[in-house]
C-alpha atoms as a PDB file:
ATOM      1  CA  MET A   1     107.132  65.228  96.791  1.00  0.00           C
ATOM      2  CA  PHE A   2     109.421  68.111  95.858  1.00  0.00           C
ATOM      3  CA  LYS A   3     107.274  69.251  92.962  1.00  0.00           C
ATOM      4  CA  SER A   4     104.313  70.158  95.143  1.00  0.00           C
ATOM      5  CA  GLY A   5     106.598  72.024  97.565  1.00  0.00           C
ATOM      6  CA  THR A   6     108.264  74.087  94.850  1.00  0.00           C
ATOM      7  CA  ARG A   7     104.887  74.783  93.243  1.00  0.00           C
ATOM      8  CA  ALA A   8     103.603  76.125  96.559  1.00  0.00           C
ATOM      9  CA  ILE A   9     106.692  78.326  96.922  1.00  0.00           C
ATOM     10  CA  ARG A  10     106.205  79.717  93.408  1.00  0.00           C
ATOM     11  CA  LYS A  11     102.531  80.407  94.136  1.00  0.00           C
ATOM     12  CA  THR A  12     103.476  82.216  97.329  1.00  0.00           C
ATOM     13  CA  GLY A  13     106.027  84.321  95.459  1.00  0.00           C
ATOM     14  CA  ARG A  14     103.514  85.225  92.752  1.00  0.00           C
ATOM     15  CA  ARG A  15     100.876  86.066  95.336  1.00  0.00           C
ATOM     16  CA  LYS A  16     103.319  88.318  97.178  1.00  0.00           C
ATOM     17  CA  LYS A  17     104.251  90.101  93.936  1.00  0.00           C
ATOM     18  CA  VAL A  18     100.594  90.733  93.089  1.00  0.00           C
ATOM     19  CA  GLU A  19      99.837  91.967  96.609  1.00  0.00           C
ATOM     20  CA  MET A  20     102.803  94.354  96.411  1.00  0.00           C
ATOM     21  CA  LEU A  21     101.459  95.775  93.126  1.00  0.00           C
ATOM     22  CA  PHE A  22      98.047  96.407  94.686  1.00  0.00           C
ATOM     23  CA  ALA A  23      99.672  97.965  97.755  1.00  0.00           C
ATOM     24  CA  HIS A  24     101.627 100.300  95.460  1.00  0.00           C
ATOM     25  CA  LEU A  25      98.427 101.236  93.630  1.00  0.00           C
ATOM     26  CA  LYS A  26      96.695 102.021  96.902  1.00  0.00           C
ATOM     27  CA  ARG A  27      99.470 103.896  98.682  1.00  0.00           C
ATOM     28  CA  ILE A  28     101.626 105.576  96.068  1.00  0.00           C
ATOM     29  CA  LEU A  29      99.112 106.165  93.266  1.00  0.00           C
ATOM     30  CA  GLY A  30      96.270 107.024  95.651  1.00  0.00           C
ATOM     31  CA  LEU A  31      93.845 104.306  94.631  1.00  0.00           C
ATOM     32  CA  GLY A  32      92.822 103.561  98.215  1.00  0.00           C
ATOM     33  CA  GLN A  33      89.513 105.273  97.607  1.00  0.00           C
ATOM     34  CA  LEU A  34      88.081 105.523  94.117  1.00  0.00           C
ATOM     35  CA  ARG A  35      86.822 108.903  92.974  1.00  0.00           C
ATOM     36  CA  LEU A  36      84.528 107.721  90.202  1.00  0.00           C
ATOM     37  CA  ARG A  37      81.341 105.768  90.835  1.00  0.00           C
ATOM     38  CA  GLY A  38      79.646 102.984  88.963  1.00  0.00           C
ATOM     39  CA  PRO A  39      81.201  99.953  87.289  1.00  0.00           C
ATOM     40  CA  CYS A  40      82.407 101.850  84.217  1.00  0.00           C
ATOM     41  CA  GLY A  41      83.953 104.662  86.259  1.00  0.00           C
ATOM     42  CA  VAL A  42      85.725 102.259  88.588  1.00  0.00           C
ATOM     43  CA  GLN A  43      87.035 100.205  85.684  1.00  0.00           C
ATOM     44  CA  ASP A  44      88.285 103.328  83.894  1.00  0.00           C
ATOM     45  CA  GLU A  45      90.032 104.662  86.999  1.00  0.00           C
ATOM     46  CA  PHE A  46      91.651 101.334  87.771  1.00  0.00           C
ATOM     47  CA  THR A  47      92.754 100.906  84.140  1.00  0.00           C
ATOM     48  CA  LEU A  48      94.402 104.337  84.167  1.00  0.00           C
ATOM     49  CA  ALA A  49      96.199 103.598  87.439  1.00  0.00           C
ATOM     50  CA  ALA A  50      97.394 100.198  86.188  1.00  0.00           C
ATOM     51  CA  THR A  51      98.585 101.792  82.938  1.00  0.00           C
ATOM     52  CA  ALA A  52     100.557 104.395  84.880  1.00  0.00           C
ATOM     53  CA  GLN A  53     102.100 101.640  86.989  1.00  0.00           C
ATOM     54  CA  ASN A  54     103.061  99.640  83.898  1.00  0.00           C
ATOM     55  CA  LEU A  55     104.579 102.714  82.223  1.00  0.00           C
ATOM     56  CA  ARG A  56     106.714 103.366  85.298  1.00  0.00           C
ATOM     57  CA  LYS A  57     107.901  99.770  85.241  1.00  0.00           C
ATOM     58  CA  LEU A  58     108.630  99.988  81.502  1.00  0.00           C
ATOM     59  CA  ALA A  59     110.607 103.210  81.950  1.00  0.00           C
ATOM     60  CA  LYS A  60     112.834 101.503  84.500  1.00  0.00           C
ATOM     61  CA  LEU A  61     113.526  98.593  82.152  1.00  0.00           C
ATOM     62  CA  LYS A  62     114.329 100.570  79.008  1.00  0.00           C
ATOM     63  CA  PRO A  63     117.864 102.023  79.031  1.00  0.00           C
ATOM     64  CA  MET A  64     118.243 105.692  78.225  1.00  0.00           C
ATOM     65  CA  LEU A  65     119.388 106.308  74.685  1.00  0.00           C
ATOM     66  CA  PRO A  66     121.888 109.095  73.948  1.00  0.00           C
ATOM     67  CA  ALA A  67     120.394 112.206  72.389  1.00  0.00           C
ATOM     68  CA  ALA A  68     120.637 112.360  68.595  1.00  0.00           C
ATOM     69  CA  ASP A  69     122.757 115.234  67.257  1.00  0.00           C
END
């Protein structure tokens, strides 16, 4: 009984996280309206936006290293 309830809660949490990522792509990175047309153009534009989002996330995770003398 508890397993199905916790599974549903985890699914809801994952769904919320994914929706927040798409909202960030649309609002902050300006992907609300695509500029390129056609399947290849759309895929390229989305891939670039997702890469930028992942790089931002990676930069927040990696601690700054002191400059080498």
